[in-house]
Tab-separated table of C-alpha atoms in Angstrom:
chain	number	residue	atom	x	y	z
Q	28	MET	CA	0.000	0.000	0.000
Q	29	PRO	CA	1.101	3.608	-0.570
Q	30	HIS	CA	3.654	5.350	1.597
Q	31	ARG	CA	1.826	8.020	3.563
Q	32	GLN	CA	3.328	11.239	4.821
Q	33	GLY	CA	1.997	14.262	6.653
Q	34	PRO	CA	0.810	15.353	10.092
Q	35	LEU	CA	-2.044	12.806	10.220
Q	36	THR	CA	0.210	9.790	9.706
Q	37	GLY	CA	-0.925	7.183	12.225
Q	38	VAL	CA	-4.607	8.201	12.191
Q	39	LYS	CA	-6.784	5.364	10.822
Q	40	ILE	CA	-10.124	6.118	9.159
Q	41	VAL	CA	-12.848	3.973	7.598
Q	42	GLU	CA	-14.702	5.755	4.782
Q	43	LEU	CA	-18.124	4.531	3.648
Q	44	THR	CA	-18.050	6.050	0.195
Q	45	GLY	CA	-20.632	8.351	-1.316
Q	46	ILE	CA	-20.731	11.370	-3.569
Q	47	GLY	CA	-19.574	14.917	-2.922
Q	48	PRO	CA	-18.675	15.800	0.662
Q	49	VAL	CA	-17.580	12.401	2.017
Q	50	PRO	CA	-14.947	11.563	-0.624
Q	51	TYR	CA	-13.630	15.119	-0.578
Q	52	ALA	CA	-13.285	15.071	3.210
Q	53	ALA	CA	-11.551	11.685	3.004
Q	54	MET	CA	-9.238	12.982	0.259
Q	55	VAL	CA	-8.162	15.940	2.413
Q	56	LEU	CA	-7.497	13.645	5.383
Q	57	SER	CA	-5.635	11.011	3.389
Q	58	ASP	CA	-3.548	13.637	1.549
Q	59	LEU	CA	-2.392	14.738	5.010
Q	60	GLY	CA	-1.211	11.236	5.863
Q	61	ALA	CA	-4.230	9.552	7.450
Q	62	GLN	CA	-4.553	5.839	6.684
Q	63	VAL	CA	-7.982	5.796	5.053
Q	64	ILE	CA	-9.635	2.728	3.591
Q	65	ARG	CA	-12.576	3.426	1.299
Q	66	ILE	CA	-15.478	0.981	1.390
Q	67	ASP	CA	-17.442	0.981	-1.860
Q	68	ARG	CA	-20.345	-1.145	-3.049
Q	69	PRO	CA	-19.795	-3.975	-5.559
Q	70	GLY	CA	-19.631	-2.439	-8.998
Q	71	GLY	CA	-18.837	1.028	-7.670
Q	72	TYR	CA	-20.862	3.998	-6.476
Q	73	PRO	CA	-22.722	5.723	-7.907
Q	74	SER	CA	-23.855	3.999	-11.081
Q	75	LEU	CA	-22.528	6.099	-13.924
Q	76	GLY	CA	-25.351	5.182	-16.274
Q	77	GLU	CA	-25.487	3.797	-19.777
Q	78	GLY	CA	-22.739	4.821	-22.149
Q	79	LEU	CA	-20.248	5.883	-19.466
Q	80	ASP	CA	-17.129	3.811	-18.951
Q	81	PHE	CA	-15.832	3.988	-15.384
Q	82	ALA	CA	-12.422	2.630	-16.398
Q	83	SER	CA	-11.877	5.544	-18.775
Q	84	MET	CA	-12.739	8.031	-16.029
Q	85	ARG	CA	-10.440	6.659	-13.329
Q	86	ALA	CA	-7.612	9.121	-13.860
Q	87	ALA	CA	-10.036	12.027	-13.461
Q	88	SER	CA	-11.568	10.680	-10.222
Q	89	ILE	CA	-9.497	13.147	-8.211
Q	90	LEU	CA	-11.595	12.800	-5.052
Q	91	TYR	CA	-10.536	9.138	-4.777
Q	92	ARG	CA	-6.795	9.744	-4.589
Q	93	SER	CA	-4.405	8.915	-1.723
Q	94	ARG	CA	-6.258	5.890	-0.296
Q	95	PRO	CA	-7.094	2.379	-1.457
Q	96	MET	CA	-10.623	1.176	-2.118
Q	97	VAL	CA	-12.259	-2.178	-1.430
Q	98	GLU	CA	-15.683	-3.185	-2.700
Q	99	VAL	CA	-17.672	-4.869	0.082
Q	100	ASP	CA	-21.159	-6.381	-0.029
Q	101	LEU	CA	-22.694	-4.732	3.033
Q	102	LYS	CA	-25.908	-6.696	2.497
Q	103	SER	CA	-24.023	-9.825	3.531
Q	104	ARG	CA	-23.277	-10.682	7.135
Q	105	PRO	CA	-19.558	-11.310	6.443
Q	106	GLY	CA	-19.366	-7.908	4.733
Q	107	ARG	CA	-20.793	-6.149	7.760
Q	108	GLU	CA	-18.528	-8.145	10.053
Q	109	LEU	CA	-15.560	-7.032	7.974
Q	110	VAL	CA	-16.503	-3.379	8.478
Q	111	ARG	CA	-16.916	-3.998	12.218
Q	112	HIS	CA	-13.407	-5.476	12.212
Q	113	LEU	CA	-12.029	-2.349	10.534
Q	114	VAL	CA	-13.943	-0.060	12.882
Q	115	GLY	CA	-12.415	-1.854	15.840
Q	116	GLN	CA	-8.978	-0.597	14.756
Q	117	ALA	CA	-9.955	2.850	13.498
Q	118	ASP	CA	-9.787	6.297	15.029
Q	119	ALA	CA	-12.749	7.452	12.952
Q	120	LEU	CA	-15.472	6.411	10.545
Q	121	ILE	CA	-17.020	8.803	8.039
Q	122	GLU	CA	-20.265	8.125	6.168
Q	123	GLY	CA	-22.819	10.071	4.153
Q	124	TYR	CA	-25.887	7.835	4.014
Q	125	ARG	CA	-29.419	8.932	4.834
Q	126	PRO	CA	-30.170	8.932	8.558
Q	127	GLY	CA	-30.994	5.434	9.760
Q	128	THR	CA	-29.178	3.558	6.980
Q	129	MET	CA	-26.140	2.639	9.058
Q	130	GLU	CA	-28.387	1.551	11.940
Q	131	ARG	CA	-30.351	-0.776	9.629
Q	132	LEU	CA	-27.065	-2.328	8.512
Q	133	GLY	CA	-26.042	-2.931	12.113
Q	134	LEU	CA	-23.246	-0.399	11.699
Q	135	GLY	CA	-24.719	2.572	13.559
Q	136	PRO	CA	-22.972	4.494	16.316
Q	137	ALA	CA	-24.158	2.191	19.100
Q	138	ASP	CA	-22.892	-0.882	17.217
Q	139	CYS	CA	-19.553	0.678	16.340
Q	140	HIS	CA	-18.973	2.147	19.790
Q	141	ALA	CA	-19.583	-1.309	21.259
Q	142	ASP	CA	-16.549	-2.434	19.242
Q	143	ASN	CA	-14.547	0.767	19.708
Q	144	PRO	CA	-15.635	3.180	22.477
Q	145	THR	CA	-13.183	5.870	21.331
Q	146	LEU	CA	-14.382	5.985	17.709
Q	147	ALA	CA	-15.194	9.325	16.058
Q	148	PHE	CA	-18.363	8.469	14.124
Q	149	VAL	CA	-18.729	11.256	11.528
Q	150	ARG	CA	-22.028	11.595	9.677
Q	151	VAL	CA	-22.327	13.920	6.668
Q	152	THR	CA	-25.793	14.808	5.370
Q	153	GLY	CA	-27.656	17.736	3.908
Q	154	TRP	CA	-30.368	18.375	6.486
Q	155	GLY	CA	-28.827	16.764	9.578
Q	156	GLN	CA	-29.534	13.595	11.521
Q	157	ASP	CA	-32.895	14.710	12.915
Q	158	GLY	CA	-35.635	17.254	12.360
Q	159	PRO	CA	-38.632	17.254	10.011
Q	160	MET	CA	-36.563	17.219	6.807
Q	161	ALA	CA	-33.930	14.634	7.800
Q	162	ALA	CA	-35.347	11.846	5.607
Q	163	MET	CA	-35.878	14.014	2.524
Q	164	ALA	CA	-33.656	13.967	-0.546
Q	165	GLY	CA	-31.815	17.130	-1.472
Q	166	HIS	CA	-28.723	18.594	-3.079
Q	167	ASP	CA	-26.313	21.456	-2.553
Q	168	LEU	CA	-28.611	24.198	-3.852
Q	169	ASN	CA	-31.500	22.986	-1.652
Q	170	TYR	CA	-29.365	23.132	1.482
Q	171	LEU	CA	-27.975	26.568	0.630
Q	172	GLY	CA	-31.504	27.829	0.082
Q	173	LEU	CA	-32.691	26.607	3.480
Q	174	SER	CA	-29.670	27.925	5.382
Q	175	GLY	CA	-30.176	31.432	3.997
Q	176	THR	CA	-26.771	31.324	2.320
Q	177	LEU	CA	-27.993	31.181	-1.284
Q	178	SER	CA	-29.754	34.535	-0.902
Q	179	LEU	CA	-26.402	36.147	-0.074
Q	180	PHE	CA	-25.187	35.520	-3.632
Q	181	GLY	CA	-28.045	37.348	-5.329
Q	182	ARG	CA	-28.089	40.219	-7.776
Q	183	ASP	CA	-30.914	42.657	-8.461
Q	184	GLY	CA	-33.003	41.224	-5.655
Q	185	ALA	CA	-32.964	37.618	-6.883
Q	186	PRO	CA	-30.792	34.657	-5.834
Q	187	PRO	CA	-28.588	33.029	-8.495
Q	188	VAL	CA	-30.079	30.470	-10.860
Q	189	GLY	CA	-27.368	28.022	-9.801
Q	190	MET	CA	-23.826	27.813	-8.535
Q	191	PRO	CA	-21.147	25.105	-8.260
Q	192	PRO	CA	-21.397	22.877	-5.136
Q	193	LEU	CA	-18.487	24.523	-3.341
Q	194	VAL	CA	-19.983	26.560	-0.487
Q	195	GLY	CA	-22.380	23.752	0.457
Q	196	ASP	CA	-20.978	20.299	-0.324
Q	197	MET	CA	-17.270	21.033	-0.222
Q	198	ALA	CA	-17.046	23.708	2.499
Q	199	GLY	CA	-20.233	23.482	4.557
Q	200	GLY	CA	-20.252	19.686	4.421
Q	201	ALA	CA	-16.809	18.201	3.783
Q	202	LEU	CA	-14.547	20.670	5.556
Q	203	PHE	CA	-16.743	20.840	8.648
Q	204	ALA	CA	-16.681	17.032	8.640
Q	205	VAL	CA	-12.871	17.216	8.676
Q	206	VAL	CA	-12.961	19.693	11.570
Q	207	GLY	CA	-15.452	17.547	13.455
Q	208	LEU	CA	-13.488	14.366	12.885
Q	209	LEU	CA	-10.227	15.867	14.088
Q	210	GLY	CA	-11.932	17.430	17.094
Q	211	ALA	CA	-13.509	14.103	18.072
Q	212	VAL	CA	-10.224	12.218	17.625
Q	213	LEU	CA	-8.384	14.719	19.824
Q	214	GLN	CA	-11.038	14.468	22.525
Q	215	ALA	CA	-11.019	10.664	22.394
Q	216	ARG	CA	-7.250	10.643	22.895
Q	217	ALA	CA	-7.632	12.946	25.903
Q	218	THR	CA	-10.688	11.329	27.506
Q	219	GLY	CA	-11.105	7.829	26.043
Q	220	ARG	CA	-14.641	8.704	24.939
Q	221	GLY	CA	-15.881	8.584	21.353
Q	222	GLN	CA	-18.243	11.032	19.695
Q	223	VAL	CA	-20.946	11.107	17.037
Q	224	VAL	CA	-20.349	14.084	14.734
Q	225	ASP	CA	-23.345	15.498	12.827
Q	226	ALA	CA	-21.687	17.447	9.989
Q	227	ASN	CA	-24.499	18.640	7.752
Q	228	ILE	CA	-24.552	21.170	4.956
Q	229	VAL	CA	-27.341	23.380	6.317
Q	230	ASP	CA	-25.449	23.916	9.583
Q	231	GLY	CA	-22.103	24.327	7.847
Q	232	SER	CA	-23.220	26.778	5.174
Q	233	ALA	CA	-25.101	28.827	7.793
Q	234	SER	CA	-21.845	29.064	9.775
Q	235	LEU	CA	-19.885	30.117	6.698
Q	236	ALA	CA	-22.193	33.136	6.379
Q	237	THR	CA	-21.348	34.374	9.887
Q	238	LEU	CA	-19.383	37.428	8.710
Q	239	LEU	CA	-22.239	38.717	6.579
Q	240	HIS	CA	-24.787	38.084	9.334
Q	241	ALA	CA	-22.591	40.082	11.709
Q	242	LEU	CA	-22.274	42.951	9.234
Q	243	ALA	CA	-26.044	42.928	8.655
Q	244	ALA	CA	-26.661	43.131	12.403
Q	245	MET	CA	-24.502	46.265	12.459
Q	246	GLY	CA	-26.402	47.772	9.540
Q	247	LEU	CA	-23.449	47.336	7.182
Q	248	HIS	CA	-24.861	44.692	4.847
Q	249	GLY	CA	-28.184	44.893	3.042
Q	250	GLN	CA	-29.779	43.418	-0.059
Q	251	ALA	CA	-27.491	40.986	-1.854
Q	252	GLY	CA	-25.466	42.532	-4.633
Q	253	THR	CA	-25.531	46.064	-3.218
Q	254	ASN	CA	-22.781	45.815	-0.617
Q	255	PRO	CA	-19.023	46.475	-0.565
Q	256	LEU	CA	-18.198	42.764	-0.222
Q	257	ASP	CA	-20.515	41.297	-2.854
Q	258	GLY	CA	-19.841	43.388	-5.942
Q	259	GLY	CA	-22.189	46.207	-5.069
Q	260	ARG	CA	-19.490	48.894	-5.165
Q	261	HIS	CA	-17.341	49.939	-8.114
Q	262	PHE	CA	-14.071	49.176	-6.310
Q	263	TYR	CA	-14.911	45.526	-5.589
Q	264	ARG	CA	-16.190	43.726	-8.655
Q	265	THR	CA	-15.159	42.251	-11.984
Q	266	TYR	CA	-14.774	44.123	-15.264
Q	267	ILE	CA	-14.560	42.875	-18.833
Q	268	CYS	CA	-11.472	43.816	-20.827
Q	269	GLY	CA	-10.929	44.607	-24.453
Q	270	ASP	CA	-10.227	40.982	-25.401
Q	271	GLY	CA	-13.359	39.613	-23.730
Q	272	LYS	CA	-11.449	38.376	-20.688
Q	273	TRP	CA	-12.080	39.605	-17.165
Q	274	ILE	CA	-10.181	41.189	-14.309
Q	275	VAL	CA	-10.972	41.538	-10.605
Q	276	VAL	CA	-10.809	44.901	-8.847
Q	277	GLY	CA	-10.617	44.475	-5.072
Q	278	ALA	CA	-9.464	47.895	-3.876
Q	279	ILE	CA	-11.694	48.167	-0.792
Q	280	GLU	CA	-9.428	50.188	1.504
Q	281	PRO	CA	-8.801	53.868	0.611
Q	282	ALA	CA	-5.017	53.364	0.438
Q	283	PHE	CA	-5.391	50.562	-2.104
Q	284	ARG	CA	-8.050	52.505	-3.999
Q	285	ARG	CA	-5.637	55.414	-4.342
Q	286	VAL	CA	-3.129	53.074	-6.039
Q	287	LEU	CA	-5.877	51.894	-8.373
Q	288	LEU	CA	-6.842	55.420	-9.342
Q	289	ASP	CA	-3.230	56.575	-9.656
Q	290	ARG	CA	-2.315	53.817	-12.105
Q	291	LEU	CA	-5.435	54.542	-14.144
Q	292	GLY	CA	-4.831	58.305	-14.164
Q	293	LEU	CA	-8.020	59.063	-12.253
Q	294	LEU	CA	-6.724	60.929	-9.219
Q	295	ASP	CA	-7.828	64.254	-10.717
Q	296	ASP	CA	-11.477	63.147	-10.839
Q	297	PRO	CA	-13.112	64.241	-7.553
Q	298	ARG	CA	-16.051	61.863	-8.008
Q	299	MET	CA	-13.659	58.916	-8.266
Q	300	THR	CA	-11.618	59.947	-5.226
Q	301	ALA	CA	-14.590	60.806	-3.005
Q	302	GLY	CA	-15.863	57.204	-2.912
Q	303	ARG	CA	-19.483	58.238	-2.337
Q	304	VAL	CA	-22.207	55.617	-2.776
Q	305	SER	CA	-24.217	58.161	-4.738
Q	306	ASP	CA	-21.405	58.299	-7.333
Q	307	ASP	CA	-21.086	54.536	-7.642
Q	308	ALA	CA	-22.830	54.149	-11.017
Q	309	TYR	CA	-20.634	56.897	-12.474
Q	310	CYS	CA	-17.455	55.375	-11.036
Q	311	ALA	CA	-18.314	51.877	-12.211
Q	312	GLN	CA	-19.009	53.146	-15.729
Q	313	ARG	CA	-15.698	55.028	-15.867
Q	314	LEU	CA	-13.781	51.936	-14.793
Q	315	ALA	CA	-15.718	49.742	-17.207
Q	316	THR	CA	-14.899	52.055	-20.110
Q	317	ILE	CA	-11.209	52.170	-19.241
Q	318	PHE	CA	-10.788	48.409	-18.759
Q	319	ALA	CA	-12.700	47.651	-21.959
Q	320	ALA	CA	-10.150	49.647	-23.960
Q	321	ARG	CA	-7.229	47.242	-23.464
Q	322	PRO	CA	-6.765	43.450	-23.193
Q	323	ARG	CA	-6.665	41.744	-19.811
Q	324	ASP	CA	-2.916	41.120	-19.805
Q	325	HIS	CA	-2.239	44.837	-20.263
Q	326	TRP	CA	-4.028	45.586	-16.983
Q	327	VAL	CA	-2.402	42.660	-15.189
Q	328	ALA	CA	1.030	43.956	-16.202
Q	329	LEU	CA	0.132	47.525	-15.224
Q	330	PHE	CA	-0.790	46.487	-11.667
Q	331	ASP	CA	1.798	43.750	-11.203
Q	332	GLY	CA	3.686	44.223	-7.947
Q	333	SER	CA	1.374	46.991	-6.742
Q	334	ASP	CA	-1.269	47.286	-4.017
Q	335	GLY	CA	-3.961	48.241	-6.518
Q	336	CYS	CA	-5.658	44.855	-6.004
Q	337	VAL	CA	-6.208	44.193	-9.717
Q	338	THR	CA	-5.761	40.573	-10.777
Q	339	PRO	CA	-6.978	38.346	-13.618
Q	340	VAL	CA	-9.983	36.033	-13.662
Q	341	LEU	CA	-8.338	32.792	-14.798
Q	342	ASP	CA	-9.938	29.650	-16.102
Q	343	ALA	CA	-8.748	26.295	-14.762
Q	344	ALA	CA	-6.031	25.812	-17.383
Q	345	GLU	CA	-4.735	29.357	-16.957
Q	346	ALA	CA	-4.684	28.993	-13.173
Q	347	ALA	CA	-2.549	25.874	-13.387
Q	348	ASP	CA	-0.079	27.684	-15.652
Q	349	HIS	CA	0.081	31.016	-13.816
Q	350	PRO	CA	3.659	31.847	-12.706
Q	351	ALA	CA	2.675	32.485	-9.089
Q	352	ASN	CA	0.834	29.175	-8.865
Q	353	ARG	CA	3.654	27.340	-10.615
Q	354	ALA	CA	6.208	28.846	-8.252
Q	355	ARG	CA	4.282	27.592	-5.233
Q	356	GLY	CA	3.274	24.287	-6.760
Q	357	VAL	CA	-0.442	24.910	-6.238
Q	358	PHE	CA	-1.354	22.358	-8.913
Q	359	ALA	CA	0.122	19.024	-9.936
Q	360	THR	CA	-0.487	16.887	-12.998
Q	361	ILE	CA	-1.200	13.267	-12.066
Q	362	ASP	CA	-2.058	10.694	-14.740
Q	363	GLY	CA	-2.409	13.589	-17.168
Q	364	VAL	CA	-5.001	15.413	-15.037
Q	365	SER	CA	-4.305	18.780	-13.400
Q	366	GLN	CA	-5.389	18.926	-9.757
Q	367	ALA	CA	-4.742	20.902	-6.590
Q	368	ARG	CA	-2.010	19.664	-4.272
Q	369	SER	CA	-2.450	18.555	-0.672
Q	370	VAL	CA	-3.592	21.383	1.629
Q	371	PRO	CA	-2.984	23.006	4.001
Q	372	ARG	CA	0.809	23.011	3.916
Q	373	PHE	CA	2.937	21.880	6.827
Q	374	ALA	CA	6.632	22.182	7.566
Q	375	PRO	CA	8.465	19.927	7.999
Q	376	ASP	CA	5.790	17.183	7.861
Q	377	ASP	CA	3.851	18.177	4.762
Q	378	GLY	CA	1.211	15.988	3.177
Q	379	ALA	CA	1.317	14.493	-0.316
Q	380	VAL	CA	-0.800	12.619	-2.830
Q	381	SER	CA	0.165	9.039	-1.967
Q	382	LEU	CA	-2.003	7.118	-4.460
Q	383	THR	CA	-3.121	8.310	-7.877
Q	384	PRO	CA	-6.838	8.803	-8.555
Q	385	GLY	CA	-6.712	5.946	-11.038
Q	386	ASP	CA	-5.213	3.528	-8.537
Q	387	GLY	CA	-7.671	4.692	-5.883
Q	388	SER	CA	-10.649	4.010	-8.144
Q	389	VAL	CA	-10.225	0.254	-8.576
Q	390	PRO	CA	-10.695	-2.491	-5.962
Q	391	ARG	CA	-7.549	-3.253	-3.974
Q	392	PRO	CA	-8.537	-5.995	-1.543
Q	393	ASP	CA	-4.868	-6.464	-0.627
Q	394	ALA	CA	-5.183	-3.175	1.280
Q	395	LEU	CA	-6.958	-5.141	4.000
Q	396	ALA	CA	-3.599	-6.659	4.910
Q	397	ASP	CA	-2.780	-3.281	6.484
Q	398	TRP	CA	-5.834	-3.806	8.691
Q	399	GLY	CA	-4.862	-7.229	10.002
Q	400	LEU	CA	-6.406	-9.633	7.472
Q	401	SER	CA	-4.297	-12.486	6.144
Q	402	ARG	CA	-3.992	-13.325	2.469
Q	403	SER	CA	-6.073	-16.445	2.991
Q	404	GLU	CA	-8.841	-14.490	4.729
Q	405	ILE	CA	-8.909	-11.966	1.889
Q	406	ALA	CA	-9.040	-14.777	-0.666
Q	407	GLU	CA	-11.931	-16.452	1.181
Q	408	LEU	CA	-13.936	-13.220	1.203
Q	409	ILE	CA	-13.318	-12.785	-2.532
Q	410	ALA	CA	-14.405	-16.380	-3.198
Q	411	ALA	CA	-17.580	-15.795	-1.168
Q	412	LYS	CA	-18.288	-12.633	-3.248
Q	413	VAL	CA	-18.138	-10.464	-0.136
Q	414	LEU	CA	-15.166	-8.637	-1.663
Q	415	SER	CA	-14.611	-7.729	-5.296
Q	416	PRO	CA	-11.290	-8.948	-6.711
Q	417	ALA	CA	-8.594	-6.628	-7.974
Q	418	PRO	CA	-8.880	-6.017	-11.734
């Protein structure tokens, strides 16, 4: 099995695979050195549907990197017993099933804590483990709508039609699951007592909006899209350039705004320097006209090295190739696929991608040897169709 490195080396985690938040949380943990074993269903999860070849997509399954996967039939008694065996050695378990599913399998918190009283049992859902909506289906946009967070991204009085599942699934769900797991593991090591962690996207996304709620309570944040921090002011928004590409202006503070105006030759315009809300439409139009006159790279070069807070809007390929990102190694190319490196960074015990996405996307029953199973026991489970064989 892969050589692990990073500050979580020695932490053992069982992952009951799913989509979205759970595999991302497990990827972050395993990139940082945790020994994670991913339990998938026979044939993989989810079904990719007709016409899609899972084998051809393995290299792009970035969320599955850095830990081996085994396919286990949890409907069988030996399959459930195998998971109980793994749980008995683990510091944590992370799952994203609907509330009650793990209990019906005989793998709920009470069952697992009977085997391992110090276990951090981390549950990731949309609505939470209880409440009137707990059993309902939903997705990222639903959870953001209920938490009040989606309304914060609106323009002209209306919330966005859609947005990528980053604030909800990846931040509100996955990263709070990571925080909860680490907190529960630390407490277990101090007290000998395990925890059940309810990491759900409604709670997490509501917490992520704390800054804006605080500003609103002080009267400093109103209708979405009209505020200094959400593109409502001319000095904090995006502008299109002469080549159709975009730049970001983020000159909130007066000192930075003065640099912006100086480089654009606007310091002699009293309406630009006053910064009055009543002049905002005028100021935004002046900036829009100026930026539209030259290509994006002209403006990037003009503000390079300055405090004018003008930077490019890059697409994924451009971001991977940007000199600043290259210098810091923000992205790596693995199996021909560009992807972000392990984060956050540590010195001297930094994390690393220890297994490629492709290798993490196929059954590796031999990984169970790291969890105390013998070769003969693994072979018997494969013969009984409890485990899927390696390809």
